[in-house]
XYZ file of C-alpha atoms in Angstrom:
714
model
C -19.716 -24.647 19.900
C -18.573 -23.838 23.647
C -20.735 -20.486 25.105
C -19.467 -18.970 28.458
C -20.270 -16.537 30.230
C -18.470 -12.608 29.329
C -19.308 -9.860 31.030
C -22.221 -10.080 32.476
C -22.896 -11.270 28.531
C -23.444 -15.245 26.872
C -20.924 -16.326 24.271
C -20.651 -18.603 21.221
C -17.642 -19.735 19.700
C -15.246 -22.082 18.842
C -14.025 -25.631 21.219
C -10.179 -24.699 21.102
C -10.287 -20.836 20.836
C -9.147 -18.683 23.277
C -10.435 -16.467 26.525
C -8.863 -13.618 24.026
C -10.518 -14.707 21.116
C -13.824 -14.830 23.141
C -13.746 -10.955 23.710
C -13.217 -9.868 20.224
C -16.835 -11.720 18.780
C -18.090 -10.509 21.879
C -16.647 -6.606 21.481
C -15.283 -7.191 24.722
C -11.482 -5.228 24.749
C -8.340 -7.031 26.402
C -5.518 -5.674 27.279
C -2.600 -6.891 25.866
C 1.351 -6.911 23.322
C 2.181 -9.827 23.210
C -1.006 -11.185 21.579
C -1.433 -10.707 17.472
C -4.308 -11.890 15.651
C -1.892 -13.716 13.075
C 0.432 -15.238 15.266
C 1.030 -18.022 17.178
C 0.348 -17.240 21.577
C 3.304 -16.527 23.057
C 1.228 -15.372 26.086
C 5.244 -13.221 27.443
C 3.310 -9.849 27.863
C 0.384 -11.291 30.947
C -1.163 -7.566 30.215
C -4.018 -9.870 28.495
C -4.326 -10.999 32.938
C -8.496 -11.788 33.549
C -10.798 -13.021 36.509
C -12.400 -16.357 35.381
C -14.154 -18.064 38.182
C -13.514 -20.699 40.432
C -9.622 -20.137 39.821
C -7.364 -18.838 42.287
C -5.871 -15.775 40.547
C -5.752 -13.967 37.122
C -5.641 -16.197 33.987
C -4.099 -14.568 30.856
C -7.020 -14.463 28.364
C -4.697 -15.103 25.277
C -3.515 -18.723 26.518
C -6.715 -20.085 28.591
C -9.008 -22.174 26.759
C -12.738 -21.909 27.091
C -14.734 -24.702 28.339
C -18.351 -25.019 28.865
C -19.640 -22.525 31.505
C -17.050 -20.722 31.463
C -17.353 -17.543 33.798
C -14.749 -14.341 32.926
C -14.531 -11.812 33.817
C -12.002 -8.610 32.471
C -13.570 -5.414 34.402
C -13.235 -6.824 37.870
C -10.816 -5.529 40.042
C -9.493 -8.470 40.276
C -8.594 -7.577 36.816
C -7.866 -4.637 36.314
C -5.589 -4.704 39.788
C -3.551 -7.605 37.407
C -3.275 -5.396 34.861
C -1.933 -2.830 36.651
C 1.105 -4.470 38.641
C 1.700 -5.831 35.284
C 2.043 -2.158 33.543
C 4.133 -1.203 36.217
C 6.629 -4.184 35.754
C 6.645 -3.185 32.372
C 7.598 0.380 32.270
C 10.850 -0.611 34.821
C 12.481 -0.365 32.626
C 10.683 1.321 29.896
C 13.053 5.200 28.829
C 10.811 7.866 29.228
C 11.774 8.915 25.920
C 8.116 9.329 24.861
C 8.648 12.358 23.757
C 11.041 11.352 20.556
C 10.269 8.377 19.755
C 8.745 7.208 17.152
C 6.093 5.521 18.381
C 4.610 8.356 19.477
C 1.461 8.620 19.089
C 0.510 4.903 17.776
C 1.491 3.253 20.918
C -0.109 0.581 22.622
C 2.234 0.856 25.629
C 1.862 3.940 25.517
C -1.757 4.317 25.048
C -2.673 1.106 26.860
C -0.543 3.302 29.991
C -3.361 6.204 30.036
C -5.519 3.954 31.321
C -2.768 0.797 33.634
C -0.204 2.762 34.237
C 0.518 4.297 38.118
C 0.993 7.289 38.330
C 4.866 7.353 39.933
C 7.030 4.462 39.583
C 8.099 2.934 43.452
C 11.267 1.322 41.332
C 14.517 3.818 42.264
C 17.503 1.122 40.895
C 19.203 2.242 37.641
C 17.104 1.254 34.558
C 18.948 -1.550 31.768
C 20.867 -0.129 28.425
C 20.819 -1.927 25.438
C 23.256 -2.009 22.731
C 22.047 -0.681 19.600
C 21.999 -2.887 16.857
C 22.525 -1.877 13.144
C 20.718 -4.394 11.776
C 21.213 -2.843 7.503
C 18.996 0.365 5.668
C 15.250 -0.283 6.481
C 15.034 -0.936 10.022
C 16.609 0.925 13.074
C 17.390 -1.068 15.875
C 18.785 1.586 17.984
C 15.791 2.096 20.920
C 15.719 -1.347 22.025
C 15.463 -0.530 25.251
C 12.503 0.709 25.123
C 11.916 -3.584 24.553
C 9.276 -5.748 26.230
C 9.600 -8.601 24.925
C 6.803 -8.902 23.080
C 8.714 -10.723 20.501
C 5.685 -10.380 18.265
C 8.197 -9.888 15.428
C 11.106 -13.090 16.306
C 7.231 -15.363 16.110
C 6.534 -13.116 12.042
C 10.056 -13.787 11.183
C 9.583 -17.490 11.594
C 5.749 -17.944 11.150
C 5.156 -14.944 8.853
C 8.171 -15.246 6.373
C 10.143 -18.071 6.852
C 12.860 -16.976 8.434
C 14.056 -16.553 12.371
C 16.096 -13.804 11.878
C 15.998 -12.626 15.274
C 15.592 -14.406 18.421
C 15.871 -13.294 22.223
C 19.374 -14.436 24.059
C 20.049 -14.207 27.489
C 17.350 -14.293 30.791
C 15.917 -12.262 33.066
C 16.656 -8.255 32.964
C 19.454 -9.787 30.891
C 17.940 -10.688 27.742
C 18.249 -9.389 24.395
C 15.877 -8.990 20.365
C 18.440 -9.525 18.309
C 19.481 -10.534 14.705
C 21.123 -15.141 14.281
C 21.116 -15.923 10.881
C 22.857 -12.709 9.470
C 24.144 -9.840 11.131
C 20.545 -7.618 8.847
C 17.649 -8.209 8.997
C 17.044 -9.919 5.025
C 13.249 -10.482 4.456
C 11.050 -8.596 1.258
C 8.551 -8.938 4.433
C 10.634 -7.752 7.553
C 8.853 -3.509 7.757
C 6.053 -5.263 8.403
C 8.636 -6.392 12.024
C 8.146 -2.772 12.505
C 3.685 -2.497 12.405
C 3.119 -5.233 15.197
C 6.400 -4.176 17.033
C 3.656 -2.286 19.300
C 6.652 -0.245 21.739
C 8.778 1.766 19.809
C 11.567 -0.582 18.916
C 11.553 -1.576 16.227
C 10.525 2.013 13.258
C 11.951 2.731 10.545
C 15.073 3.953 8.552
C 14.180 5.876 6.100
C 11.199 7.531 7.827
C 13.478 8.141 11.497
C 12.812 11.998 12.672
C 11.212 13.251 9.646
C 7.500 13.784 11.509
C 5.872 12.836 13.754
C 2.214 10.406 13.739
C -0.491 13.012 14.342
C 1.592 15.818 11.559
C 0.863 13.266 8.647
C -2.124 13.230 7.165
C -3.963 9.552 5.411
C -4.793 8.205 3.027
C -5.458 4.999 1.298
C -3.947 3.499 -2.119
C -2.683 0.589 -3.577
C 0.370 -0.754 -4.681
C 2.033 -0.173 -7.799
C 4.960 -2.911 -8.073
C 4.132 -7.020 -8.248
C 0.184 -8.487 -8.984
C -0.749 -9.207 -5.656
C -2.358 -4.922 -5.585
C -1.574 -4.628 -1.732
C -3.674 -2.331 -0.415
C -1.529 0.940 1.501
C -1.795 3.824 3.241
C 0.009 6.920 2.134
C 1.054 8.987 5.398
C 1.462 13.209 2.965
C 2.694 16.087 4.898
C 3.087 18.787 3.217
C 2.658 17.460 0.084
C 5.323 14.557 0.114
C 4.722 10.847 1.002
C 6.089 10.632 4.280
C 5.415 7.292 5.198
C 3.385 3.887 3.349
C 2.028 1.469 5.577
C -0.807 -1.131 4.573
C -4.423 -1.818 5.085
C -5.751 -3.839 6.420
C -7.377 -6.255 3.264
C -8.329 -9.756 4.392
C -8.840 -11.130 0.676
C -5.970 -10.100 -1.157
C -3.136 -8.649 1.264
C -3.792 -9.101 4.373
C -2.544 -6.949 7.361
C 1.596 -7.028 5.949
C 3.159 -5.124 2.983
C 6.032 -6.338 1.244
C 8.709 -3.606 0.950
C 9.088 -2.526 -2.110
C 5.431 -2.245 -1.073
C 6.768 0.339 2.357
C 10.086 1.978 1.258
C 9.718 2.926 -2.997
C 8.067 6.084 -1.574
C 12.179 7.188 -1.344
C 11.935 7.750 -4.801
C 8.631 9.957 -4.973
C 11.823 12.769 -4.016
C 14.958 10.800 -6.254
C 16.783 13.727 -7.661
C 15.438 11.909 -11.002
C 12.530 13.736 -11.059
C 11.362 14.988 -14.082
C 9.354 18.411 -13.091
C 8.491 20.420 -16.488
C 8.377 18.660 -20.317
C 12.667 18.784 -22.439
C 13.384 18.559 -25.552
C 17.023 18.054 -26.997
C 18.257 20.799 -29.270
C 21.581 20.209 -30.756
C 22.582 17.159 -27.653
C 21.215 19.527 -25.077
C 18.127 19.115 -23.268
C 16.424 22.425 -22.813
C 13.019 23.132 -20.701
C 9.997 23.757 -22.513
C 5.899 25.048 -22.051
C 3.421 22.017 -21.858
C 2.259 23.878 -25.222
C 5.379 23.939 -26.875
C 6.124 19.967 -26.333
C 3.132 18.182 -26.740
C 2.325 20.740 -30.933
C 6.624 18.982 -30.992
C 5.010 15.798 -30.550
C 1.829 16.299 -32.440
C 3.707 17.462 -35.090
C 6.182 15.168 -35.372
C 4.140 12.318 -35.187
C 2.524 13.423 -37.866
C 5.295 14.180 -40.166
C 6.899 10.427 -39.713
C 3.188 8.235 -40.789
C 2.502 10.880 -43.449
C 6.167 9.666 -44.751
C 7.017 5.852 -43.344
C 3.177 5.016 -43.466
C 0.879 4.542 -40.466
C 3.126 0.980 -39.228
C 5.638 3.489 -38.267
C 4.976 3.961 -35.190
C 4.065 2.843 -31.904
C 4.406 3.113 -28.028
C 5.494 0.634 -25.405
C 3.362 1.159 -22.504
C 4.110 -0.278 -19.149
C 2.434 -2.878 -17.412
C 2.215 -0.231 -14.144
C 0.458 1.884 -16.304
C -3.327 2.559 -14.816
C -5.046 0.884 -17.043
C -7.333 4.356 -17.948
C -3.727 5.251 -19.170
C -3.231 1.663 -21.231
C -6.462 2.098 -21.928
C -6.060 5.509 -24.244
C -2.240 4.747 -25.043
C -3.802 1.675 -27.089
C -6.657 3.777 -28.326
C -4.360 6.882 -29.498
C -1.692 4.413 -31.146
C -4.427 2.507 -33.176
C -6.922 5.309 -34.224
C -4.180 6.644 -36.194
C -4.600 3.275 -37.956
C -1.440 1.369 -36.462
C -1.424 -1.975 -34.564
C 2.231 -1.220 -32.590
C 1.401 -1.398 -29.002
C 2.970 -3.881 -26.529
C 3.319 -4.213 -22.597
C 5.339 -8.054 -23.183
C 8.783 -5.617 -22.347
C 10.507 -9.837 -21.413
C 8.683 -11.765 -23.305
C 10.896 -13.989 -26.043
C 7.084 -15.242 -27.381
C 4.468 -13.094 -28.592
C 0.595 -15.077 -28.283
C -1.730 -14.199 -30.758
C -4.989 -14.567 -27.968
C -6.426 -12.517 -26.801
C -7.445 -13.938 -24.337
C -6.175 -12.738 -20.561
C -3.697 -14.965 -18.652
C -4.905 -14.417 -14.543
C -3.770 -16.208 -11.825
C -6.719 -18.768 -12.017
C -7.918 -18.937 -8.267
C -8.239 -15.719 -5.394
C -5.703 -14.476 -4.026
C -7.550 -16.292 -0.475
C -7.075 -19.039 -1.710
C -3.314 -19.696 -1.918
C -3.969 -19.587 1.278
C -5.913 -23.201 1.636
C -4.061 -25.147 -0.834
C -2.681 -28.584 -0.807
C -1.100 -29.410 -3.660
C 1.552 -26.344 -5.132
C 2.822 -26.905 -8.431
C 5.688 -23.531 -9.785
C 7.324 -23.668 -12.454
C 10.020 -20.650 -13.020
C 9.097 -18.580 -10.748
C 11.671 -17.759 -7.678
C 7.994 -16.604 -5.748
C 9.673 -15.784 -2.471
C 11.716 -12.668 -4.735
C 8.738 -12.248 -7.139
C 5.620 -12.143 -5.211
C 5.999 -12.297 -1.703
C 2.534 -11.632 -0.139
C 2.064 -14.999 -2.517
C 5.118 -16.964 -1.118
C 3.418 -15.776 2.553
C -0.272 -17.788 1.712
C 0.974 -20.590 0.127
C 4.030 -20.961 3.282
C 0.790 -20.383 5.934
C -0.216 -23.961 3.032
C 2.158 -24.990 3.357
C 2.141 -25.374 8.116
C -1.383 -26.499 7.009
C 0.180 -29.895 5.144
C 0.101 -28.235 1.497
C 3.058 -30.222 -0.238
C 5.367 -27.391 -2.196
C 6.629 -29.300 -6.133
C 8.543 -26.900 -8.022
C 10.653 -26.693 -11.099
C 12.726 -24.245 -11.922
C 16.563 -22.626 -12.278
C 18.672 -22.217 -8.909
C 18.541 -23.545 -5.228
C 16.996 -20.206 -4.077
C 16.081 -20.026 -0.401
C 12.383 -20.799 -0.386
C 11.344 -19.747 2.891
C 8.977 -23.524 2.071
C 9.502 -26.199 3.160
C 9.632 -27.910 -0.317
C 7.837 -31.858 -1.452
C 9.932 -32.625 -4.847
C 12.019 -30.154 -7.293
C 13.175 -29.886 -9.949
C 16.874 -27.733 -10.696
C 17.152 -27.069 -13.929
C 18.219 -24.396 -16.747
C 15.618 -22.873 -18.497
C 15.911 -24.207 -21.524
C 14.872 -28.126 -20.466
C 11.779 -26.955 -18.463
C 9.305 -27.537 -21.273
C 11.046 -31.364 -21.097
C 10.465 -31.109 -17.383
C 6.743 -30.286 -17.802
C 6.008 -33.516 -20.058
C 8.168 -35.351 -18.169
C 6.079 -34.997 -15.525
C 2.778 -35.535 -18.075
C 4.117 -38.841 -18.483
C 4.128 -39.727 -15.225
C 0.563 -38.707 -14.196
C 0.116 -40.695 -17.542
C 1.810 -44.130 -16.670
C -0.293 -43.808 -12.795
C -2.980 -43.477 -14.225
C -2.751 -45.821 -17.308
C -3.390 -42.665 -19.910
C -0.523 -42.378 -23.161
C 0.728 -38.980 -22.236
C 0.561 -36.139 -24.350
C 3.737 -36.541 -25.391
C 6.681 -38.666 -25.346
C 9.379 -37.153 -22.288
C 11.804 -39.182 -20.152
C 10.342 -39.633 -17.111
C 12.914 -38.852 -13.818
C 11.835 -40.584 -10.177
C 11.931 -37.001 -8.509
C 9.465 -36.173 -11.732
C 7.103 -39.718 -10.725
C 6.963 -38.028 -6.969
C 5.962 -35.296 -7.857
C 2.819 -36.629 -10.102
C 2.102 -38.564 -7.241
C 2.033 -35.265 -5.408
C -0.454 -33.784 -7.565
C -2.232 -37.204 -8.340
C -3.016 -36.535 -4.089
C -4.944 -34.406 -2.227
C -7.190 -31.652 -2.632
C -7.236 -27.666 -3.832
C -4.530 -27.683 -5.981
C -3.119 -25.697 -7.680
C -0.809 -24.612 -11.355
C 1.220 -21.466 -11.357
C 3.331 -20.066 -13.640
C 6.130 -17.781 -12.105
C 7.297 -13.935 -14.184
C 9.477 -17.320 -15.961
C 7.564 -19.546 -17.400
C 6.021 -16.327 -18.717
C 9.079 -14.344 -20.463
C 9.830 -18.278 -21.648
C 10.558 -18.768 -25.478
C 8.484 -21.746 -25.305
C 5.674 -19.953 -23.599
C 2.919 -21.822 -25.162
C 4.060 -25.235 -24.663
C 4.991 -25.151 -21.055
C 0.781 -23.657 -20.721
C -0.251 -26.290 -22.804
C 1.433 -28.838 -20.769
C -0.030 -26.999 -17.318
C -3.195 -27.582 -18.848
C -3.321 -31.184 -19.851
C -1.592 -31.667 -15.861
C -4.280 -29.769 -14.006
C -7.401 -31.561 -16.149
C -5.811 -35.148 -14.964
C -4.832 -34.139 -11.343
C -7.669 -32.011 -10.894
C -5.619 -28.613 -10.186
C -6.344 -25.042 -11.624
C -3.650 -23.204 -13.928
C -3.127 -19.661 -13.534
C -0.239 -17.833 -14.435
C 1.421 -15.249 -11.576
C 1.056 -11.851 -13.068
C 4.718 -10.764 -13.408
C 3.341 -6.149 -12.257
C 0.682 -4.329 -10.466
C -1.896 -4.471 -14.420
C -0.326 -7.357 -16.365
C -3.677 -8.007 -15.869
C -6.009 -4.789 -17.011
C -2.351 -4.772 -19.381
C -4.131 -7.377 -21.511
C -7.909 -6.349 -20.576
C -7.838 -3.462 -22.899
C -5.701 -4.517 -25.440
C -2.509 -3.259 -24.915
C -0.810 -6.067 -28.025
C -0.164 -6.244 -31.008
C -4.581 -8.619 -32.801
C -3.009 -8.053 -36.091
C -0.630 -6.821 -37.440
C 1.233 -4.051 -35.784
C 4.853 -4.845 -34.830
C 5.753 -6.677 -30.439
C 7.829 -5.428 -28.414
C 11.038 -7.323 -29.489
C 10.107 -6.036 -33.538
C 9.818 -2.269 -31.522
C 12.772 -2.521 -29.412
C 15.359 -3.506 -32.201
C 14.490 -1.371 -34.615
C 10.957 -1.388 -35.496
C 9.641 1.812 -35.012
C 10.302 5.480 -36.086
C 8.098 7.254 -34.179
C 8.397 5.901 -30.007
C 5.856 6.200 -27.550
C 7.275 5.195 -24.357
C 4.450 5.485 -21.217
C 6.010 4.963 -18.392
C 8.779 2.350 -19.247
C 12.589 2.802 -19.864
C 13.755 -0.126 -22.732
C 17.222 -0.583 -20.751
C 16.236 -2.055 -17.542
C 12.697 -3.087 -18.215
C 13.102 -5.338 -21.921
C 14.340 -8.451 -23.023
C 17.037 -6.309 -25.364
C 18.364 -4.350 -22.566
C 20.595 -2.111 -23.207
C 21.026 -2.589 -27.292
C 17.151 -1.053 -27.568
C 18.592 2.274 -26.553
C 20.801 1.632 -30.354
C 18.073 0.863 -32.649
C 15.327 3.394 -30.795
C 18.416 6.026 -31.810
C 17.545 5.484 -35.340
C 14.106 6.469 -34.790
C 13.413 10.013 -36.272
C 11.143 10.800 -32.598
C 11.351 9.133 -29.463
C 8.606 10.472 -26.576
C 9.231 9.231 -22.890
C 6.432 9.811 -20.529
C 8.060 9.304 -17.654
C 8.232 11.349 -14.067
C 11.947 10.685 -13.562
C 14.908 11.869 -16.194
C 15.342 9.185 -18.617
C 15.806 7.727 -21.539
C 18.251 10.634 -22.188
C 19.700 8.685 -24.000
C 17.648 8.143 -26.666
C 14.088 10.769 -26.126
C 13.965 13.330 -28.306
C 10.924 15.069 -25.718
C 10.604 13.886 -21.712
C 6.605 15.032 -20.801
C 6.964 14.526 -16.418
C 3.680 12.307 -15.731
C 2.941 11.711 -12.497
C 3.555 8.491 -10.332
C 1.031 6.688 -8.516
C 0.611 8.786 -5.878
C 0.074 12.249 -7.856
C -2.431 10.593 -10.050
C -6.126 8.656 -9.702
C -6.656 5.152 -11.734
C -7.144 1.159 -11.682
C -4.824 -1.694 -11.850
C -6.409 -4.766 -12.211
C -4.242 -7.343 -9.536
C -3.822 -11.176 -10.567
C -7.444 -11.737 -9.678
C -8.721 -9.713 -11.666
C -9.420 -7.785 -8.940
C -10.267 -3.632 -10.084
C -9.281 -1.474 -7.507
C -9.422 2.150 -8.226
C -8.134 4.860 -5.699
C -7.268 8.497 -5.940
C -4.218 11.209 -5.960
C -2.296 11.300 -2.443
C -0.217 14.201 -3.335
C -0.550 17.049 -6.337
C 1.752 16.638 -9.314
C 5.528 17.593 -7.922
C 6.477 21.125 -10.454
C 4.826 21.057 -14.131
C 4.520 16.919 -13.936
C 0.170 16.124 -14.913
C -1.247 12.545 -14.836
C -0.843 10.553 -17.880
C -3.880 9.988 -19.156
C -4.611 13.712 -18.897
C -0.659 14.237 -21.358
C -2.526 11.034 -23.314
C -6.355 12.900 -23.502
C -4.326 15.548 -25.027
C -1.866 15.034 -27.291
C -4.676 12.613 -28.822
C -6.921 15.096 -29.273
C -4.241 17.745 -31.420
C -4.182 14.237 -33.171
C -8.030 15.160 -34.130
C -9.152 12.225 -32.929
C -13.031 11.175 -31.232
C -12.876 10.055 -27.819
C -10.679 11.570 -25.360
C -13.226 14.228 -24.588
C -12.804 12.692 -21.228
C -12.788 14.767 -17.556
C -11.178 12.245 -15.072
C -9.902 9.114 -14.741
C -12.849 7.353 -13.719
C -14.594 8.599 -16.491
C -12.795 6.615 -18.855
C -13.044 3.437 -15.742
C -16.947 3.675 -16.437
C -16.295 3.396 -20.122
C -14.491 0.677 -20.377
C -16.520 -1.086 -17.350
C -20.148 -0.069 -19.368
C -22.111 -3.483 -20.542
C -25.554 -3.168 -22.679
C -26.677 -5.711 -24.822
C -24.633 -4.952 -27.504
C -21.127 -4.096 -26.030
C -19.442 -6.411 -23.195
C -17.563 -4.454 -20.796
C -13.923 -4.394 -21.867
C -12.788 -5.288 -18.149
C -14.997 -8.345 -18.284
C -13.763 -11.169 -15.862
C -15.121 -14.105 -18.820
C -12.463 -12.942 -20.572
C -10.077 -14.440 -17.579
C -9.071 -17.281 -19.139
C -6.409 -19.381 -19.228
C -6.889 -22.373 -21.624
C -3.800 -22.881 -24.506
C -4.201 -25.566 -26.929
C -0.170 -24.842 -28.256
C 1.347 -27.298 -29.790
C 3.879 -28.711 -27.690
C 8.230 -27.785 -28.650
C 10.286 -29.594 -27.206
C 13.554 -28.610 -28.977
C 15.275 -26.579 -26.731
C 15.356 -22.673 -27.211
C 19.135 -20.800 -25.823
C 16.738 -18.138 -25.194
C 16.873 -17.319 -21.464
C 14.270 -15.773 -20.021
C 14.436 -12.546 -18.604
C 13.646 -11.798 -15.186
C 13.315 -8.383 -13.012
C 15.933 -8.695 -9.842
C 13.157 -7.427 -6.819
C 14.222 -4.879 -6.603
C 14.295 -4.013 -10.232
C 11.580 -4.167 -11.287
C 10.022 -0.842 -11.680
C 11.533 2.967 -11.981
C 10.061 3.144 -8.443
C 11.923 -0.039 -6.851
C 15.386 1.196 -8.563
C 15.073 4.812 -7.303
C 14.750 3.657 -3.872
C 17.682 4.708 -2.025
C 16.658 1.775 1.289
C 16.069 -1.094 -1.056
C 18.356 -0.382 -3.155
C 21.828 -1.407 -0.209
C 19.756 -3.934 1.038
C 21.120 -7.689 0.237
C 18.968 -8.354 -1.899
C 20.118 -6.222 -4.350
C 23.275 -5.348 -3.701
C 25.344 -6.251 -6.906
C 22.815 -6.170 -8.623
C 22.836 -3.423 -12.140
C 20.987 -0.390 -10.971
C 19.691 2.962 -12.461
C 22.228 5.543 -11.961
C 21.147 8.943 -12.233
C 20.702 10.650 -15.482
C 23.442 13.278 -16.620
C 23.845 16.521 -18.728
C 20.014 17.512 -17.925
C 19.480 20.779 -17.672
C 17.138 21.408 -13.842
C-alpha cells in the first residue's frame, strides 16, 4: 500500500492506483466526464485536473499514478482555476438546448457547469454542427453537437460489449463519434451507452421527448427475462412506465442491463394488452365480469374432472412467472388430484429427478474464471450479462472453449471451438472426456473418438484454476440432455471444474424449487401439448411461441373441452375458451430465483391496467372456488414466507441445499434427430415479442414475431 496526502487527509491506496482512486476511497469528489470505474482510463476531458505538489502544472487525477508521500489538493485555487478553464473550453461548442434535452435534470455537464462554469462565454464564433446519424431503433444520435468526445461510448463498446461499433474520426473541431463496423449499433448491451453518456449526446430513442426526468417516480424491480435477475429502476409517470434503467448490484448485474431488460417496457402499453376477462361464445369473444369468468372456469374444471378424471386437467406454467404464481398453480393442480404441471415447454427430454439445476457458482465469480467450457449456447445472445462477465475474464487471460452449433460471433476470444450439429454434441463431449482420460492415463467413461480440437480443449481444461463447464439453453432442451450432463460431471470431476446450467428464464430455478413439473404419473409439457388434456390452464405462456411443439400445439389444445389462458395480452385466442387478464411484472409483487439461486423480491411499480389482476390473486380465488385449502393468502409476501419456513420437521422449499447438478444417467451416444429449440434473443417471452423497438433491431428482423390478435372484442 502507498500513503498519500489528499486535501490534508492521509489515504492508503494500492500501488498502481490513480489519484482518482484515492479520492474515491477518501470520499472526495473530483469532477470528471471521461472517467468511469468500469472502463479504461482515457484522460480525454481533463476536467479532473488537480494540484499535485512539486508538479509545475495541474495533473489529471484519473491518469496520475500515486507515489509514496504524494501531496494532492483538489480544491486549491490552482486546481479550481484549471477545472473552470476546462469547463469553459468544453462549453465553447455545446448547444444551449438544455430546456429540450432528454438528459436535462440528470446531466453531468449541466451539474458541473453550475459549479465550474462562467456566467457568460467569451467565445463569439459560430458553434460547430454535427450531422444527424441514424444508428438503429434504440439509440438516438440526433444531437451529437452536444458530444464532448469523452469516448465513454467507444470504450464501452470495445471493452464491455465486445464490439467497437463506435469510434472517433477526424481531429480538432471536426472530430465526430460515428459508427465504423456498420451503419447501426447492434450490440445486445447497446442501451448502456445512453446511461454512461455524460452530456445527452446519446439518448433513448423510444423514450425521446416523452417525459422530463423530474416528473418521473423511481421504483426498484427485477428483470423478468433471462436468468441473471438484473436489478432495475423503473421510472413511472401518471401510472405508466416511461423508462427502465439499471440499479447497480455488483453481485448480479454490476451497473449494466441488457437491451431487452431496458426496452421491453414498450409492451406494457401494447394494443395487445388484455384489460378485462373474456369468454368465447359461438366463436366470438365477449368481455365479461370477473365473477362470471371465474364461475365458468370452476364449473368447467369440476365437470372435466368428474367425467374424465383428475389427470385430464393440467397446467402449463411459464418460467417467467413469479415463485408465488408458480407455487399456487402447482398446488391447484395437485390438490385437484392431478400431477400434470410443467414449465419445460421447449424441452425435448424430461428428467424425473428432484434435483434443481442451476449455475453451480455465483454470477460474480464468472468474471474471475480462468477456463470455461460452454456447451449448447449462443452465450452472447442467450445471456448477454453472463457473456459480459466472461468477456472480462477473457481479457484477464481466461481460455474459452465452445461446443455448439453454428459460427456465431461471440465478441469474446474463443480458444478452441467445436462447431458441430446438435446431434453430435454428446459424441463431442464423450470425445472430450476420452481426450482428458488419455492425458491423465485413465479409462474414459465411454468409448469415443477424439479430434485434435478436442485434445487441445482437454489440455486447456486441465490447466489453470477456477474452471467452469456451463450448459446452455440448447443443452438443457436437448433430447440427450441427461447424457450431456453426465459427461459434463465426469469432465468436471477430472479437471477440477464446476458444472452449471445457464438456465433459460427469469425463474427457471424457482420453477424447479416449487416443483412445477410432474413428480409421479403426471403428463409433461410435450404430452400436454400433444393433446393429453381435456382442461388446460395456461399461465402466462403462449405455446405457439414458447414451446417446442410450436404451431402444432394450437391444433392439439383446440381439441380440449376447456382451455383457460391467464395472460397480460390477448393471445391464444384460436384455442382458448376463457382469457383472464393478469398483471405483468410491473403491476404485481413477487419473487424470482436467478441462475445462482438468489431469491429476489419486488413490488408493483404501477397499478394494474384496466381490470387486470396479479396472477397469484387469480389463482388464489380459483382454488378457493374449487373448495381447496391452502389458498387463503392475503399477500405475495405471505406465500413466500410459507415457502421459506423451516423448522424441525420442514425444510424450506426454497432451500439452497436442493440446488444440485449431479447426474448418474447412462450415456447414450446414438444421435437424436430432434433439434433443440432455443428462443431468439427477442422472442424469449411475451414482453420482448411485443416491444416494438426491439422487434426492429437486427437481431429480431427476419424472425417470426407474435402478430396482433384479431377478432377480439375490446
